[in-house]
XYZ file of C-alpha atoms in Angstrom:
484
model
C -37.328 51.415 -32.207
C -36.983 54.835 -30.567
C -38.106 58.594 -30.594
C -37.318 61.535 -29.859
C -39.396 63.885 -27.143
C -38.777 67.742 -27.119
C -36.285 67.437 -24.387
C -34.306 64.417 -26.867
C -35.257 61.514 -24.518
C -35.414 58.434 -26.468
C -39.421 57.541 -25.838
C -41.518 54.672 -26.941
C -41.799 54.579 -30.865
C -44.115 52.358 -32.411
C -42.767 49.351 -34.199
C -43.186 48.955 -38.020
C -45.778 46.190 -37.282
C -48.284 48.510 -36.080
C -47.292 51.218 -38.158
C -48.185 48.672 -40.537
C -51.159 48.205 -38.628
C -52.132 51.827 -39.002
C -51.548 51.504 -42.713
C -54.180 48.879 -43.642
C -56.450 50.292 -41.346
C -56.368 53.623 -43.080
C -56.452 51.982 -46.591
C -59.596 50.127 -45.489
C -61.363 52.810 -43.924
C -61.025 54.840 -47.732
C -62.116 51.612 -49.284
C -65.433 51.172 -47.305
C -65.785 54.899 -47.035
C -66.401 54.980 -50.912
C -68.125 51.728 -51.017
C -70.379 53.286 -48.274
C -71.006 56.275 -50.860
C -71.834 54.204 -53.366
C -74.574 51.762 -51.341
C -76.311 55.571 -49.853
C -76.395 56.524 -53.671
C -77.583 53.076 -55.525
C -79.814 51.745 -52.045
C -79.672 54.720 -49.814
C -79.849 54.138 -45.973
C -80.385 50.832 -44.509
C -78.650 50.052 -40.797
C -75.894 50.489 -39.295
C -74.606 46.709 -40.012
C -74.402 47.471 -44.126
C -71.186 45.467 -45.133
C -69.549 49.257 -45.675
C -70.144 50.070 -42.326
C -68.844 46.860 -41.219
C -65.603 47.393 -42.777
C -65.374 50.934 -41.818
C -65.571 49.714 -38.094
C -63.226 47.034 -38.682
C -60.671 49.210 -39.520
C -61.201 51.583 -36.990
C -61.530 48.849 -34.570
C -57.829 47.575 -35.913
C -56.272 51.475 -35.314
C -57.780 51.363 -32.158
C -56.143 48.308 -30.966
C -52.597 49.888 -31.998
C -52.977 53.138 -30.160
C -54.095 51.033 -26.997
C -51.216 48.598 -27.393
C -49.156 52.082 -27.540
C -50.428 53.258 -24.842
C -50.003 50.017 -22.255
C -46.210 49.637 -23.873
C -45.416 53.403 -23.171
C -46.448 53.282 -19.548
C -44.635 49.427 -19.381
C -41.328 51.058 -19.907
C -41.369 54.049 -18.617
C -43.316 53.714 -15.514
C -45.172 57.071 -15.908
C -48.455 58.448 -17.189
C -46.948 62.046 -17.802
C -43.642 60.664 -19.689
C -45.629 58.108 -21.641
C -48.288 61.433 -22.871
C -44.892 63.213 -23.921
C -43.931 60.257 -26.239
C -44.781 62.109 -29.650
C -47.628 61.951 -30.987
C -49.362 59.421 -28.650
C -51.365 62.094 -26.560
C -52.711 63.840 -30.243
C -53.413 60.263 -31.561
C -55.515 59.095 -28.305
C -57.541 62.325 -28.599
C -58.122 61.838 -32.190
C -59.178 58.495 -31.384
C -61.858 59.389 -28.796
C -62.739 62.176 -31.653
C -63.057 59.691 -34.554
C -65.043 56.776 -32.144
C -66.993 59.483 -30.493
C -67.787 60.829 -33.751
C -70.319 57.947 -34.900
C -72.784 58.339 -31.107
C -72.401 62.069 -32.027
C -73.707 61.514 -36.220
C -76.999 59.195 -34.316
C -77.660 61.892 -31.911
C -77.637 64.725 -34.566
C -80.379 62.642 -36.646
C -82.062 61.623 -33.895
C -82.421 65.098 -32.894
C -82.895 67.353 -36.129
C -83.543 64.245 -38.824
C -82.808 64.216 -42.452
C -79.505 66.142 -42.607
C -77.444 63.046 -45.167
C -74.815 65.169 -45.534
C -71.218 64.260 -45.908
C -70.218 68.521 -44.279
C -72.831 68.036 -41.849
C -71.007 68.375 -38.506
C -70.659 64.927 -37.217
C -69.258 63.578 -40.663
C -66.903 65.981 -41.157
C -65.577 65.623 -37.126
C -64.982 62.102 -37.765
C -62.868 63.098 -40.754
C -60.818 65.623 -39.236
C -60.553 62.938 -36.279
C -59.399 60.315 -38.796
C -56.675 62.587 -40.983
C -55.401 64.140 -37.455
C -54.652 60.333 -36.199
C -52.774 60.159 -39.126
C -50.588 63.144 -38.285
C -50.573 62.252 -34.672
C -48.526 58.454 -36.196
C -46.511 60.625 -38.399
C -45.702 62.725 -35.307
C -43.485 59.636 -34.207
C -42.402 57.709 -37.462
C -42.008 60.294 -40.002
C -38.266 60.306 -39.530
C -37.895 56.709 -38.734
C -38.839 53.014 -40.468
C -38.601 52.384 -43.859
C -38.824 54.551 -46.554
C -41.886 52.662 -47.748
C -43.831 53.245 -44.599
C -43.435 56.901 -44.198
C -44.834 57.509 -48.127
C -47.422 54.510 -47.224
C -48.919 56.661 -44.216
C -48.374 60.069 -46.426
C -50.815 58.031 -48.760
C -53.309 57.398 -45.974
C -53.411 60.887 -44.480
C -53.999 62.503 -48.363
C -56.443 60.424 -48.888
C -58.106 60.875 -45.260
C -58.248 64.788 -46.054
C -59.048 64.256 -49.597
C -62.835 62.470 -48.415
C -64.063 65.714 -47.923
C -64.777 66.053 -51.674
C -66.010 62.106 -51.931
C -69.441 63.614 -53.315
C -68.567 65.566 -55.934
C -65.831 62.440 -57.105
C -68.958 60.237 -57.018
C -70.787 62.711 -58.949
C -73.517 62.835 -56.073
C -72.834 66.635 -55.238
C -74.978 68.202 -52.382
C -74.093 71.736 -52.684
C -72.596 74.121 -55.632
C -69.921 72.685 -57.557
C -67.962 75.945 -57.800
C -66.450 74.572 -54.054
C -65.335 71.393 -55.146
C -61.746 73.388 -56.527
C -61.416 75.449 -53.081
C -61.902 72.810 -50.781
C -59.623 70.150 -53.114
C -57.001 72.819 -53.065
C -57.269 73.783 -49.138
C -57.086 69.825 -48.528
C -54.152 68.694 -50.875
C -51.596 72.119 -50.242
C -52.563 71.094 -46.587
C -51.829 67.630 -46.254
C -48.794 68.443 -48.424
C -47.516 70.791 -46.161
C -47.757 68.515 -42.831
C -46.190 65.701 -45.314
C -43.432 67.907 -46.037
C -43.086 68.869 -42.481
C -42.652 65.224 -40.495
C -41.386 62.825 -43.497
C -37.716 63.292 -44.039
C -37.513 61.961 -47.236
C -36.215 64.306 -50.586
C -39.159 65.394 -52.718
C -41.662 63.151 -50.439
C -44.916 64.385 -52.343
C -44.445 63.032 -56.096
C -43.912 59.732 -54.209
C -47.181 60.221 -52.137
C -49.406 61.564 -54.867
C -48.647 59.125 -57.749
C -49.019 56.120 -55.115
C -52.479 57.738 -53.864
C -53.523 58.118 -57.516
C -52.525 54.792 -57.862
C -54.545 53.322 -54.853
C -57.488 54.928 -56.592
C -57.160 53.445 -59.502
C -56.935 50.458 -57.847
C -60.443 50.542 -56.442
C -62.375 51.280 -59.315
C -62.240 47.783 -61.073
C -64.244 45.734 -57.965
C -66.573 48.834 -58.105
C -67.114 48.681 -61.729
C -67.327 44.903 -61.639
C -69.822 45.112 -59.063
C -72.088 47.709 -60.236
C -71.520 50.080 -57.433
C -70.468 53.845 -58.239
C -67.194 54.899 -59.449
C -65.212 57.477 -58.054
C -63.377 59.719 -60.175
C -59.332 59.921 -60.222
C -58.361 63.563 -58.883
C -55.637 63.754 -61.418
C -55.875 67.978 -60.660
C -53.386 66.442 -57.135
C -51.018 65.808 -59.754
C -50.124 69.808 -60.082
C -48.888 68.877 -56.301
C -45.734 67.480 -57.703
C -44.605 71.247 -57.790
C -44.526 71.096 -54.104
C -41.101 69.218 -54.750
C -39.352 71.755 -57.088
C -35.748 72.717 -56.096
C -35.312 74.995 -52.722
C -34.446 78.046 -54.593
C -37.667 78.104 -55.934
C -39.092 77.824 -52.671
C -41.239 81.200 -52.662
C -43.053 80.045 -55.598
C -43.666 76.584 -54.981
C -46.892 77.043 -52.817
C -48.648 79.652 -55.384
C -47.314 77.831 -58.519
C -48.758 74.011 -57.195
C -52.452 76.411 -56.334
C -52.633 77.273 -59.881
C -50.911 74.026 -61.310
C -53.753 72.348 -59.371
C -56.512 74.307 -60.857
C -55.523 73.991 -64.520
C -55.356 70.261 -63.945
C -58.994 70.685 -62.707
C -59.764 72.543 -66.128
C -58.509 70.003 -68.255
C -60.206 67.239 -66.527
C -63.491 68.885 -66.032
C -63.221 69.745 -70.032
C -62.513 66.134 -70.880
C -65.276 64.231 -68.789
C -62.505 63.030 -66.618
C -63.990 64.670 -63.681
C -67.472 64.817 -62.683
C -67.527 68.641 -62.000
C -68.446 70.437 -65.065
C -66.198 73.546 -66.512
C -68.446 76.528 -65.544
C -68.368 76.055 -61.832
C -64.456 75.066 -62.309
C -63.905 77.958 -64.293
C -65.701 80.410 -61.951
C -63.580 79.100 -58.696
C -60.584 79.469 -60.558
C -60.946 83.190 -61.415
C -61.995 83.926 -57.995
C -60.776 82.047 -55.270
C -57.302 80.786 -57.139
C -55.514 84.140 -57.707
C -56.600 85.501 -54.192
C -54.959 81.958 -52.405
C -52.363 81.843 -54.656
C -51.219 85.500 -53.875
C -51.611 85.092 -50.185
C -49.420 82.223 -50.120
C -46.579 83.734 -52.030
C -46.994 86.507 -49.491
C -46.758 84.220 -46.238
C -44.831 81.539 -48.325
C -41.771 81.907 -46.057
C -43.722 81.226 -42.315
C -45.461 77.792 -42.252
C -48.082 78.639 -39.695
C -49.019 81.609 -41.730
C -49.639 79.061 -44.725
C -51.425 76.587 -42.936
C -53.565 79.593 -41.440
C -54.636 80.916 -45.714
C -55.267 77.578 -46.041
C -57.129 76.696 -43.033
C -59.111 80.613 -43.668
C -59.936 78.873 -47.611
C -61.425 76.607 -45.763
C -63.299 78.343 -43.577
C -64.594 81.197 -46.230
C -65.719 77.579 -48.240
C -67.638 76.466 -45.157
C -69.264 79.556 -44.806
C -71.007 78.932 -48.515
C -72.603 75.889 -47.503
C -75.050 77.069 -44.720
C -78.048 76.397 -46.925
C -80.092 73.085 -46.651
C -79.441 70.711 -49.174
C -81.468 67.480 -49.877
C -80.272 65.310 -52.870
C -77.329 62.285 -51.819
C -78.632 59.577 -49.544
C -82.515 60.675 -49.001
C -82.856 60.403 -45.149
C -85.136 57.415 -45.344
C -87.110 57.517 -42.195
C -89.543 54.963 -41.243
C -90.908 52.526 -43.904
C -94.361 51.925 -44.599
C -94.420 50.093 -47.877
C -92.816 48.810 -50.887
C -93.403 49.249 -54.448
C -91.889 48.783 -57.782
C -90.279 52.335 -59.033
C -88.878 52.430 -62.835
C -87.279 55.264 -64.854
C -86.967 55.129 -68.308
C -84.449 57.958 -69.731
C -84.398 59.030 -73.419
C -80.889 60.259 -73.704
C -81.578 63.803 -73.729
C -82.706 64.147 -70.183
C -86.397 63.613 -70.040
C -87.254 60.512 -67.298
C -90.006 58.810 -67.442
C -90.826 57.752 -64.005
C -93.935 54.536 -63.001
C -94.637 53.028 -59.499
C -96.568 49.863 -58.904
C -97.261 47.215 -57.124
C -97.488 48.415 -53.742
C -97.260 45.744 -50.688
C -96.951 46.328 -47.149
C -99.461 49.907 -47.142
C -100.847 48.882 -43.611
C -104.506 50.094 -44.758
C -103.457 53.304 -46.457
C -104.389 54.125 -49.603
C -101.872 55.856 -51.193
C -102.543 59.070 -54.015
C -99.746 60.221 -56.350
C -98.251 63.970 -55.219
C -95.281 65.275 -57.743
C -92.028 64.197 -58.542
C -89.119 66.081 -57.199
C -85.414 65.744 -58.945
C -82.456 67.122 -56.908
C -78.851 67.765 -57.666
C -76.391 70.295 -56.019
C -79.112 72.390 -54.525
C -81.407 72.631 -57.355
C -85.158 71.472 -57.653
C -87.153 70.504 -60.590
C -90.780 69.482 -60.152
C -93.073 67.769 -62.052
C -96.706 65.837 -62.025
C -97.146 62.670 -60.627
C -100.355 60.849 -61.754
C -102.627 58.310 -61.072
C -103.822 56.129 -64.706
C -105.385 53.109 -63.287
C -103.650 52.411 -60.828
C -100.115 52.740 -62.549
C -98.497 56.224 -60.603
C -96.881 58.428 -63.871
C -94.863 61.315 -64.479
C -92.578 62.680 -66.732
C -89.610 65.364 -65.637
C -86.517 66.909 -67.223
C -84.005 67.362 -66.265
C -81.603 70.676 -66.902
C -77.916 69.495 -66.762
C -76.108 66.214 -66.845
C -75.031 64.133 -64.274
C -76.771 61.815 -61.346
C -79.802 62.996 -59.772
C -81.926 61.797 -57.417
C -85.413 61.192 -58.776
C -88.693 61.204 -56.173
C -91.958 60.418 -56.038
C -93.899 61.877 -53.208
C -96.932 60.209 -52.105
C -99.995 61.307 -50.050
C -102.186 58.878 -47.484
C -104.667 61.848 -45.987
C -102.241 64.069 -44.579
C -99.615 61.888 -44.798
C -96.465 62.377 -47.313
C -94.312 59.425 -47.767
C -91.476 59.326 -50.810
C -89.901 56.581 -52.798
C -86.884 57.215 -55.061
C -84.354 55.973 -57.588
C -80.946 57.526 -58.651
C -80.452 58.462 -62.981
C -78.277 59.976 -65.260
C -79.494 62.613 -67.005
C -78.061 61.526 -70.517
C -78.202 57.924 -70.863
C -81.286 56.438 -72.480
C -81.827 53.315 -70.574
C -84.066 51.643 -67.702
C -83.838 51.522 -63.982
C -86.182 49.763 -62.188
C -86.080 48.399 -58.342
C -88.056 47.024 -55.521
C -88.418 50.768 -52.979
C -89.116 51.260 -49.790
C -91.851 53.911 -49.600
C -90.905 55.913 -46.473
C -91.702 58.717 -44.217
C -89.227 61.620 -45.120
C -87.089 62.045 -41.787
C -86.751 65.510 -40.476
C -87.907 67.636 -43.484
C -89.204 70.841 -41.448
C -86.977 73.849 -40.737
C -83.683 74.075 -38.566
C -83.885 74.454 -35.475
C -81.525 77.221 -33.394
C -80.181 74.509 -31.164
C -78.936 72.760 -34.854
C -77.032 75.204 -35.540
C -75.492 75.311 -31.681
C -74.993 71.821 -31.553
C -73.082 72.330 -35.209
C -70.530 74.932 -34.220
C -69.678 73.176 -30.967
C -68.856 69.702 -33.111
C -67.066 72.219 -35.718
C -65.308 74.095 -32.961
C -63.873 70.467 -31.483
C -62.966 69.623 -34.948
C -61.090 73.093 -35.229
C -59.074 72.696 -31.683
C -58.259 69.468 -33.049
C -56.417 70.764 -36.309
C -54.774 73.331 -34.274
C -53.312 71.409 -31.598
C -52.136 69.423 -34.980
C -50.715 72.427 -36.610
C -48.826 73.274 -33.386
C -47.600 69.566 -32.881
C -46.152 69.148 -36.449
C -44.250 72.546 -35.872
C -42.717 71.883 -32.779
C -41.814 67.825 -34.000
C -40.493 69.908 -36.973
C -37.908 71.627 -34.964
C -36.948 68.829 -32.872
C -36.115 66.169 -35.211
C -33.812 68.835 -37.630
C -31.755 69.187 -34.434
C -31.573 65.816 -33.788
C -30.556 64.467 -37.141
């Protein structure tokens, strides 16, 4: 199988075997990536050897072992470092690669440095996604045009669903920050990935294909999580109102804009019927605001590709902006543990939680006092007592809104704070109860200014990454339309 390079060499290609390769790699990296979301929100942080994690390097381990096999074939046959980098795509995949592998040192440096910071837009996380989706590309670089038919939608799959983990928390209903972004940033990801889809596959009306079998995939993975207690993922149905992407040429100005708002009325309806986990109000409020201005601006640039990418790269950006603020509520940032005890809730239906802790083992001579009990969701805090009758810790809180939130007890040895927890839903009247570590809360002081350095140097990487895509996918663009 062959290639084209930008002077119309035929260069190394990679077979369908490892595109293949690259395929199931991908799939399995979404699957543990939202079984690894679902441990962090029904156990919370363990080790780095959880089963999720396992599978997450297995597959990266497996896309790693194509892009070196690509590598040691390209310079086999054609004898040269600097003709094997020009073989499409293979120089943007290797860096991606480094990016993606280098991404998981970079996440245990940040905690070990600034501490609790659980975070799936914390700096590290999201690098490793934009590594991941950009591999993606960088494979799509040299088989969009080629292979079978099958293949090129099967890797369209993998890279919408590699952009589309940047909204994993507020599908899992575990939302860290305001749920008015969930709409911006599940527009800027889907009209993007569309557009580089569009771009590099050849194939007629290549998004309907791509979004119906991603839909598909995710419906796919909710029965073992359902049968196995772990949480469910919503279905983004709203990427549906991408199909509009693939409306007839003529209507080409108004494809972009019309697919925006298509998008966000799908997000309506299925925030209105329970379908998604974001409620209507924040929906509602991103729609009025953020939709009309994108969907203007890319009628206006809807003619220049790199102008598109930029308003939706700049959506982006303006969303990233609204998320400087600490948040504490997915995944707690267990630090050390100092004890076990026995942690129940007891919910009434309407959103008061009764809340008991017992049986303590393991308190290496402390003697442990009840403090409050503090329940998070998408930036906001509700308190509560936490109190000691015979020996039994008890509190009640309520909570304001539905949903999951994150329910803890804080506990006091002298000066000493230490926090158990358990995740609830707000409206079902039932009873949790677990075995808890009781742990030291990692890195629950301010931010420090070499945080926010450290942040916008990973961000910045992340950025040059996306724009040496951007570039790539323009240039392949031109070449393979004169070739074919």
């Amino acid at each position: 199988m062959t290639s084209f390079g930008a002077t119309g060499r035929a260069l190394t290609g990679l077979p369908s075997n490892a595109v293949w390769a690259v395929i199931g790699g991908g799939l399995l990296g979404l699957v543990a990536t939202y079984w690894d979301d679902g441990w962090h929100t029904e156990i919370g942080r363990d080790d780095a050897l959880l089963p999720p994690h396992l599978l997450l390097y297995a597959s990266i381990g497996m896309v790693g072992l194509v892009l070196a096999g690509w590598v040691l074939v390209g310079l086999w046959r054609t004898r040269s470092l600097r003709a094997t980098l020009a073989i499409p795509g293979l120089a943007l995949a290797v860096a991606a690669g480094v990016v993606t592998a280098g991404a998981a040192p970079a996440d245990a440096a940040w905690h070990a440095a600034f501490g609790r910071d659980s975070v799936l837009w914390s700096p590290p996380h999201l690098l490793s996604v934009i590594g991941t989706a950009v591999l993606v590309v960088a494979v799509l670089l040299n088989t969009g045009h080629m292979g079978s038919r099958v293949s090129r939608i099967a890797l369209a799959v993998v890279l919408l669903g590699a952009t589309e983990i940047v909204v994993v928390e507020y599908e899992t209903d575990v939302p860290q920050f305001s749920q008015a972004l969930y709409l911006p940033v599940l527009l800027a990801v889907g009209l993007g990935s569309s557009g580089i889809i569009r771009a590099l596959v050849v194939d007629r009306a290549v998004v309907t294909p791509t979004v119906l079998s991603y839909l598909v995939f995710r419906l796919l993975i909710l029965a073992p999580f359902a049968i196995t207690g772990w949480t469910t993922p919503d279905v983004p149905i709203a990427l549906l109102g991408l199909l509009v992407l693939d409306a007839p040429a003529r209507w080409d100005r108004a494809r972009w804009p019309a697919a925006g708002l298509a998008v966000a009325a799908l997000q309506l309806v299925a925030s209105a019927s329970g379908v998604s986990s974001v409620p209507v109000r924040p929906t509602l409020l991103a729609s009025v605001i953020v939709v009309p201005l994108l969907a203007a601006t890319l009628f206006a640039v809807s003619r220049r590709p790199l102008a598109r990418a930029g308003a939706v790269l700049g959506l982006l950006a303006a969303t990233s902006l609204l998320v400087m603020p600490h948040a504490r509520a997915h995944d707690p940032g267990q630090g050390t543990a100092v004890a076990t005890a026995q942690v129940s809730a007891d919910g009434d239906g309407s959103g008061t939680i009764a809340v008991r802790i017992t049986e303590f083992e393991g308190t290496a001579g402390r003697e442990w006092t009840p403090g409050r009990l503090v329940a998070r969701r998408a930036g906001e805090v509700v308190t509560a007592p936490l109190v000691d009758r015979s020996g039994v810790f008890a509190g009640k809180i309520v909570l304001p809104s539905r949903g999951l939130w994150f329910i803890y007890a804080e506990l006091w040895a002298g000066n000493t704070v230490a926090e158990t927890w358990l995740p609830v839903r707000r409206d079902e009247a039932s009873r949790i109860a677990a075995r808890r570590s009781v742990y030291l809360p990692a890195g629950t002081g301010d931010r420090p200014a070499g945080e926010y350095l450290a942040g916008a140097g990973l961000l910045a990487l992340g950025t040059a990454l996306i724009g040496w895509a951007v570039i790539a996918v323009r240039r392949r663009q031109a070449v393979v339309h004169q070739v074919l």
